[in-house]
Coordinates of C-alpha atoms in Angstrom, one line a residue:
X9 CA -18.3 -120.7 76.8
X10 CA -15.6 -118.4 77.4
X11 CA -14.7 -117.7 74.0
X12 CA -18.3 -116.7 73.4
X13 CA -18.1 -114.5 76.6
X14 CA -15.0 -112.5 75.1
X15 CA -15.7 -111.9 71.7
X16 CA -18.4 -109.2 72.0
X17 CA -16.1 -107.5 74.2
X18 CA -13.1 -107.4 72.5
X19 CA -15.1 -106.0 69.4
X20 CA -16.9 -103.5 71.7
X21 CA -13.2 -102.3 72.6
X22 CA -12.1 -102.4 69.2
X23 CA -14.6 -100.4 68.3
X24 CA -14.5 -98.0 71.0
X25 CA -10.5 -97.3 70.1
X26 CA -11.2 -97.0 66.7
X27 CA -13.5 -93.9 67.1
X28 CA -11.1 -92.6 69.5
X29 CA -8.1 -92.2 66.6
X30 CA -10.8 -90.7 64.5
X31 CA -12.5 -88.1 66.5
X32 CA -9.0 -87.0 69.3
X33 CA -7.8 -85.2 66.0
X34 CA -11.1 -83.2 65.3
X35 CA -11.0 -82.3 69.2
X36 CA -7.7 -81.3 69.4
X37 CA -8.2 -79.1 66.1
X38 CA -11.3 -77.5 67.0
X39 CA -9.7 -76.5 70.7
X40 CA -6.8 -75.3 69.2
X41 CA -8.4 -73.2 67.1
X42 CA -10.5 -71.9 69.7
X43 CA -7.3 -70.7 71.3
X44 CA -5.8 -69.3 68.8
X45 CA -8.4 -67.8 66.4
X46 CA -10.6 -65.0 68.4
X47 CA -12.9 -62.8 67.0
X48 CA -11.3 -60.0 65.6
X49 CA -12.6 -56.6 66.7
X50 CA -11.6 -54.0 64.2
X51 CA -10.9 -50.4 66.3
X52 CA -8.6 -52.8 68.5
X53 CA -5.1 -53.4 67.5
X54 CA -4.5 -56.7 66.4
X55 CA -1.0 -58.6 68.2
X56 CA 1.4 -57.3 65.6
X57 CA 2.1 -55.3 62.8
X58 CA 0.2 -53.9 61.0
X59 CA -1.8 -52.6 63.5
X60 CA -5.4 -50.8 62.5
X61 CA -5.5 -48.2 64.6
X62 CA -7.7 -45.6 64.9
X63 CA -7.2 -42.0 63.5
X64 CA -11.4 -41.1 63.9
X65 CA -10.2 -38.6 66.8
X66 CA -8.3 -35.9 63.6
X67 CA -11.4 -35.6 62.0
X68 CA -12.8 -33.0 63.7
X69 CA -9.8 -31.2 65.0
X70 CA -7.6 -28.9 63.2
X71 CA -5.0 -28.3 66.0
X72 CA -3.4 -29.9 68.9
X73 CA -2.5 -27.8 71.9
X74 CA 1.1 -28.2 72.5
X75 CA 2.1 -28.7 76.0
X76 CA -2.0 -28.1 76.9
X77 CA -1.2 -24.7 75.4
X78 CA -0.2 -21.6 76.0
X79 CA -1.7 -19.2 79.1
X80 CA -1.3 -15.4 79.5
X81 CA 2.1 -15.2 76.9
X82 CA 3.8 -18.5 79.0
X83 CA 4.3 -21.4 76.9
X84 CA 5.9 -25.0 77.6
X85 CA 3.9 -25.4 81.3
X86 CA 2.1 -28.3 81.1
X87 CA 0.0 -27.1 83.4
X88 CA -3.5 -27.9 85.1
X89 CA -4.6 -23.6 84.4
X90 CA -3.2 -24.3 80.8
X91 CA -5.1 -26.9 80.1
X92 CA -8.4 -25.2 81.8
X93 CA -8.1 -22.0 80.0
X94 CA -7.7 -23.8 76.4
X95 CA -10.1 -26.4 77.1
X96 CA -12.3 -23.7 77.6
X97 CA -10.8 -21.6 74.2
X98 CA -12.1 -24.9 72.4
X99 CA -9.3 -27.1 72.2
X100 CA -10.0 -31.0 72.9
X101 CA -6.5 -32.7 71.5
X102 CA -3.3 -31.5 74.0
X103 CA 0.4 -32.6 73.6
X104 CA 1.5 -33.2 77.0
X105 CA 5.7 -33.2 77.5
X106 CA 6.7 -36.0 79.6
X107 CA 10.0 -36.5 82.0
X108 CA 11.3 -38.8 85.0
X109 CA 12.3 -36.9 87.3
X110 CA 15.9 -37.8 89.3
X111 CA 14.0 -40.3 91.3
X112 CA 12.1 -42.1 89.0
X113 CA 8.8 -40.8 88.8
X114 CA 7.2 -39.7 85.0
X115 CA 5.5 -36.1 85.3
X116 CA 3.9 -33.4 82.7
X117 CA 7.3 -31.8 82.1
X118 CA 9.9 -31.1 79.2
X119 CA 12.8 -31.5 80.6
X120 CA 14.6 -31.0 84.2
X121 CA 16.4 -27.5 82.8
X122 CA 13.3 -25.9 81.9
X123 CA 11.6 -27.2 84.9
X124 CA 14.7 -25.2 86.6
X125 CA 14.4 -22.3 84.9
X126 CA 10.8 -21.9 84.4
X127 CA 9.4 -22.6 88.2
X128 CA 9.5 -21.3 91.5
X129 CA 10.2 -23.9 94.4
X130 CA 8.5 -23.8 97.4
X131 CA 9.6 -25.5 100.8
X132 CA 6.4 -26.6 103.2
X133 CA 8.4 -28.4 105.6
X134 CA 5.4 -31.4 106.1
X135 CA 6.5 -32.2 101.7
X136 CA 9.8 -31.6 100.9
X137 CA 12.8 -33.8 102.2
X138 CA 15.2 -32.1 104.6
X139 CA 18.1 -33.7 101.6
X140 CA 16.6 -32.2 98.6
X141 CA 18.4 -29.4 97.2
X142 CA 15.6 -27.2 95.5
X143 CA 17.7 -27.3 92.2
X144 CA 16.7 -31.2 92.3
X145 CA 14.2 -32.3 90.1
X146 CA 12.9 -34.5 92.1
X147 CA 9.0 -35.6 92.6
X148 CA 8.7 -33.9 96.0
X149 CA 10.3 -30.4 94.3
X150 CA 8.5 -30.6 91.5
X151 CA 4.9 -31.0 92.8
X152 CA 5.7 -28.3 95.2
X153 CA 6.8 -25.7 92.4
X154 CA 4.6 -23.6 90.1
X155 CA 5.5 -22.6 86.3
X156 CA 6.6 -19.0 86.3
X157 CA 5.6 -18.8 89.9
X158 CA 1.6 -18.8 88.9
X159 CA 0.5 -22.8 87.6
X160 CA 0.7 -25.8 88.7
X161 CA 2.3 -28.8 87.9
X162 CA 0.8 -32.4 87.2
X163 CA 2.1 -35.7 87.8
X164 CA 0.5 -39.0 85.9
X165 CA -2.5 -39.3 88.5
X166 CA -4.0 -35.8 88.6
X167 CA -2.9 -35.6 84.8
X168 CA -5.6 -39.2 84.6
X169 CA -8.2 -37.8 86.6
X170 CA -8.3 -34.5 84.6
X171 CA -9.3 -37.5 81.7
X172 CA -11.7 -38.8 84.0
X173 CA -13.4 -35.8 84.4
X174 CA -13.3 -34.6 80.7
X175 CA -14.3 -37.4 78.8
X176 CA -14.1 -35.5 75.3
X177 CA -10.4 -35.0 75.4
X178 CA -7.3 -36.8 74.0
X179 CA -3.8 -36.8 75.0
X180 CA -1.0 -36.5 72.2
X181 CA 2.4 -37.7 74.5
X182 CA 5.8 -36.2 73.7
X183 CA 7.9 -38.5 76.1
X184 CA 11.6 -37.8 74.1
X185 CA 13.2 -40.5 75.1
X186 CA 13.5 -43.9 72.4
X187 CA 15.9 -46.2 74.4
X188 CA 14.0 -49.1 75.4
X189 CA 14.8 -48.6 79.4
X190 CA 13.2 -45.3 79.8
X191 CA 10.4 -46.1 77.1
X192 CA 9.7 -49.2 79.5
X193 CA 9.6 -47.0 82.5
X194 CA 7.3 -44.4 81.2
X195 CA 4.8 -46.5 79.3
X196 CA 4.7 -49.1 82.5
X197 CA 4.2 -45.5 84.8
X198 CA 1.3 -44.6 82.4
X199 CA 0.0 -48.0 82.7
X200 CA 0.3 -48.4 86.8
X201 CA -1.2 -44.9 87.5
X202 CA -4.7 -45.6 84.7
X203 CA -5.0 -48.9 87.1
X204 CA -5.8 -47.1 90.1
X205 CA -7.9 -45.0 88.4
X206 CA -9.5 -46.6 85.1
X207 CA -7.4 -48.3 82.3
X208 CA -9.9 -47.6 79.7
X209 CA -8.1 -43.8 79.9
X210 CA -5.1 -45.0 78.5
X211 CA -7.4 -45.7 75.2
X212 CA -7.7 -42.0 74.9
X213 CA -3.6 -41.6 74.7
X214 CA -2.4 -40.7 71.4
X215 CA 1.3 -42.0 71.7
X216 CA 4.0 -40.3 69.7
X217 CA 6.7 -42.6 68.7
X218 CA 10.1 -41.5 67.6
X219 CA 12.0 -44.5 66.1
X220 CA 10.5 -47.6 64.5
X221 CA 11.8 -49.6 66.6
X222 CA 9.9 -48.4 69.8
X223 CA 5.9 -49.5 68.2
X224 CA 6.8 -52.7 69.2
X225 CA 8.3 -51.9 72.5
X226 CA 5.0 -49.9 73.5
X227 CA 2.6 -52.4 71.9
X228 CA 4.1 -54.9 74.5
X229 CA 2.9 -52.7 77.1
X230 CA -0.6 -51.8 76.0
X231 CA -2.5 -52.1 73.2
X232 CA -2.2 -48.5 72.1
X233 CA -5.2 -47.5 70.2
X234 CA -3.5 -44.9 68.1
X235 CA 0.1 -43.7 67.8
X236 CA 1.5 -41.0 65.6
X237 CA 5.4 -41.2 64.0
X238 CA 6.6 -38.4 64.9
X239 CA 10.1 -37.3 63.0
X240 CA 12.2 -34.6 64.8
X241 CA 14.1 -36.9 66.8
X242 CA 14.8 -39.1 64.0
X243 CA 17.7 -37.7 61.8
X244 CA 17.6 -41.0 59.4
X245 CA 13.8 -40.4 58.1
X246 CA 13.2 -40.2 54.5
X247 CA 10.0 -39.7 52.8
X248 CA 10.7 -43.4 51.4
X249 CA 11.6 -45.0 54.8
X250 CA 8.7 -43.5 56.4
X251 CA 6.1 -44.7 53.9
X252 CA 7.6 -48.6 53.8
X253 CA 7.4 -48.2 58.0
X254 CA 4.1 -47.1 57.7
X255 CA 2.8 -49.8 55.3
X256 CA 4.6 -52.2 57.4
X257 CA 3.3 -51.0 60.8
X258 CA -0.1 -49.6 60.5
X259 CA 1.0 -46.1 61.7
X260 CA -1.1 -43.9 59.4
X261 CA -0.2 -40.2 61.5
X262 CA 3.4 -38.7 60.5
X263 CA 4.2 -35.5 62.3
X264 CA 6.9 -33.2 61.3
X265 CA 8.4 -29.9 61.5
X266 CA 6.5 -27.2 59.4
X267 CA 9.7 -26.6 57.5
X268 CA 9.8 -30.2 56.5
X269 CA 6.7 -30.6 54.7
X270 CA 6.5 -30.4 51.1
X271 CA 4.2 -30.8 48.3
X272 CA 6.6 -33.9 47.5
X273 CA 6.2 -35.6 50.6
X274 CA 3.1 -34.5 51.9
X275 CA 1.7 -36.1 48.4
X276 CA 3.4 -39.3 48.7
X277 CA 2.1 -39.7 52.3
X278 CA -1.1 -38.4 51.5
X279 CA -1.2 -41.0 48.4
X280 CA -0.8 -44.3 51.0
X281 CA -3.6 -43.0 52.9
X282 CA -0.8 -41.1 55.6
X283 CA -2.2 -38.2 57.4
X284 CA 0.3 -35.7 57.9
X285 CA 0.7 -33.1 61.3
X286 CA 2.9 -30.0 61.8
X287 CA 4.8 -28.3 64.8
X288 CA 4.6 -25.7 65.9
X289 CA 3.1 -23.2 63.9
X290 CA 1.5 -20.0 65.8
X291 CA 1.2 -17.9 62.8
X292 CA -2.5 -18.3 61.2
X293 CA -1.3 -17.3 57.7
X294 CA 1.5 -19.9 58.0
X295 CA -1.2 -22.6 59.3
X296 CA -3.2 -21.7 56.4
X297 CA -0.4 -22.2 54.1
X298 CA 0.3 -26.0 55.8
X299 CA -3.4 -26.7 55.9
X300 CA -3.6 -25.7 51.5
X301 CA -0.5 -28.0 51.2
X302 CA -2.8 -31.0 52.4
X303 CA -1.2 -31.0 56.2
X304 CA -4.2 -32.2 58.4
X305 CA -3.3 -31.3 62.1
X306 CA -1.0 -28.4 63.8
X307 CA 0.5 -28.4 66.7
X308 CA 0.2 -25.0 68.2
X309 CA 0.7 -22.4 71.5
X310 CA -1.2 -20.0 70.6
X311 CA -4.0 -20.8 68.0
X312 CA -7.4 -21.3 68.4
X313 CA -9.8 -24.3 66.9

């Protein structure tokens, strides 16, 4: 009697682990490749090079305003009148200069010498700290200077909202340094201030790189949606090395000094499907000249689209 009790069940638990081995593998497969395999979207970066980003923004815009511009003959300000006056003059892509200040805080600035030499500091006693010399480029000093006395200055947050408010625009950055400490701080700074505001901003940030090496320190950040190499702070480039880091990254935007281009290089770019940009060229017969060699964008004070 009892051996005809137990026999169904230990075949019904046979059984039961046998289609366990069987299907725990299928499971397992089909979660992991839910995890790892998502839908690729195509104008979004993927995780690591080479990235497809997005270059859609060049095609209808011959020139990028360099340092948002120039404004009555003064150059180099950053500054919330420059950008109003060219914005209205028909520009929509602006280089922005970018430095941290001696207290740690990234604003729309060269460097601290020009900042020096270029403003007027004022003193309301309710802003600036009783401690800070006026020479100081600190944040408190330089949000209470104008440029040449007249414009004024922007830090990350009004520099975010002007985006906000001007949806059409793009932002080409010129942040200088390459060391991965201050890229870190300035790309985590950009990051912080679009989150009070609204992240999506950030996707309307053209970031300048200036060594290979830094793509992957600012793609750890945020997934940039385009990024331009940019080659005056790199002494090392070649027109080889820069096409093998291009193939290999997914950068598809070189910028260079006007002097630098050449029907060699420009070609060879041009050939790998490399747009090609200038700086800074104010002279319209010279920016015809670049534009005839094949250069697609200029970086320029004074020229209009």
């Amino acid at each position: 009697m009892k051996r005809t009790i137990w026999k169904p069940i230990i075949i019904i638990i046979s059984i039961l682990s046998l289609s366990a081995i069987i299907l725990c593998p299928i499971i397992l497969n089909n979660h992991q490749r839910n995890i790892v395999a998502p839908a690729i979207i195509d104008d979004i970066p993927g995780s690591e090079p080479p990235y497809h980003f997005d270059y859609s923004w060049t095609e209808d815009h011959p020139y990028v305003a360099h340092a948002f511009g120039s404004i009555l003959g003064d150059s180099y300000t950053n500054s919330r009148e420059a950008f109003l006056l060219n914005y209205q003059l028909g520009h929509r892509v602006f280089e922005v200069d970018f430095s941290i200040t001696d207290d740690g805080h990234t604003v729309a600035a060269h460097d601290a010498n020009h900042w020096r030499e270029s403003t007027t500091t004022y003193e309301p006693i309710d802003f600036i700290k009783a401690s800070d010399s006026p020479q100081a480029f600190t944040y408190n000093n330089f949000m209470s200077s104008l440029w040449y006395g007249k414009y004024h200055p922007l830090d990350l947050t009004q520099l975010l909202q002007i985006m906000a408010n001007y949806p059409d625009i793009y932002i080409v950055t010129d942040t200088k340094y390459y060391d991965q400490e201050h890229v870190t701080q300035q790309f985590s700074d950009f990051l912080s201030a679009a989150k009070q505001i609204d992240t999506a901003l950030l996707d309307r940030f053209i970031i300048q790189i200036y060594r290979p090496e830094m793509l992957d320190q600012i793609m750890q950040i945020y997934p940039w949606k385009s990024v331009i190499y940019t080659l005056y702070n790199n002494p090392d480039w070649t027109t080889e090395n820069v096409l093998e880091f291009s193939q290999q990254s997914g950068v598809k935007l070189i910028t260079l000094a006007g002097a630098w281009a050449n029907e060699h290089n420009v070609q060879v770019w041009q050939s790998a499907s490399i747009q090609v940009a200038a700086h800074t060229v104010n002279q319209l017969n010279y920016a015809n000249q670049l534009h005839a060699l094949g250069v697609k964008l200029l970086y320029t004070d004074f020229l209009l689209p």
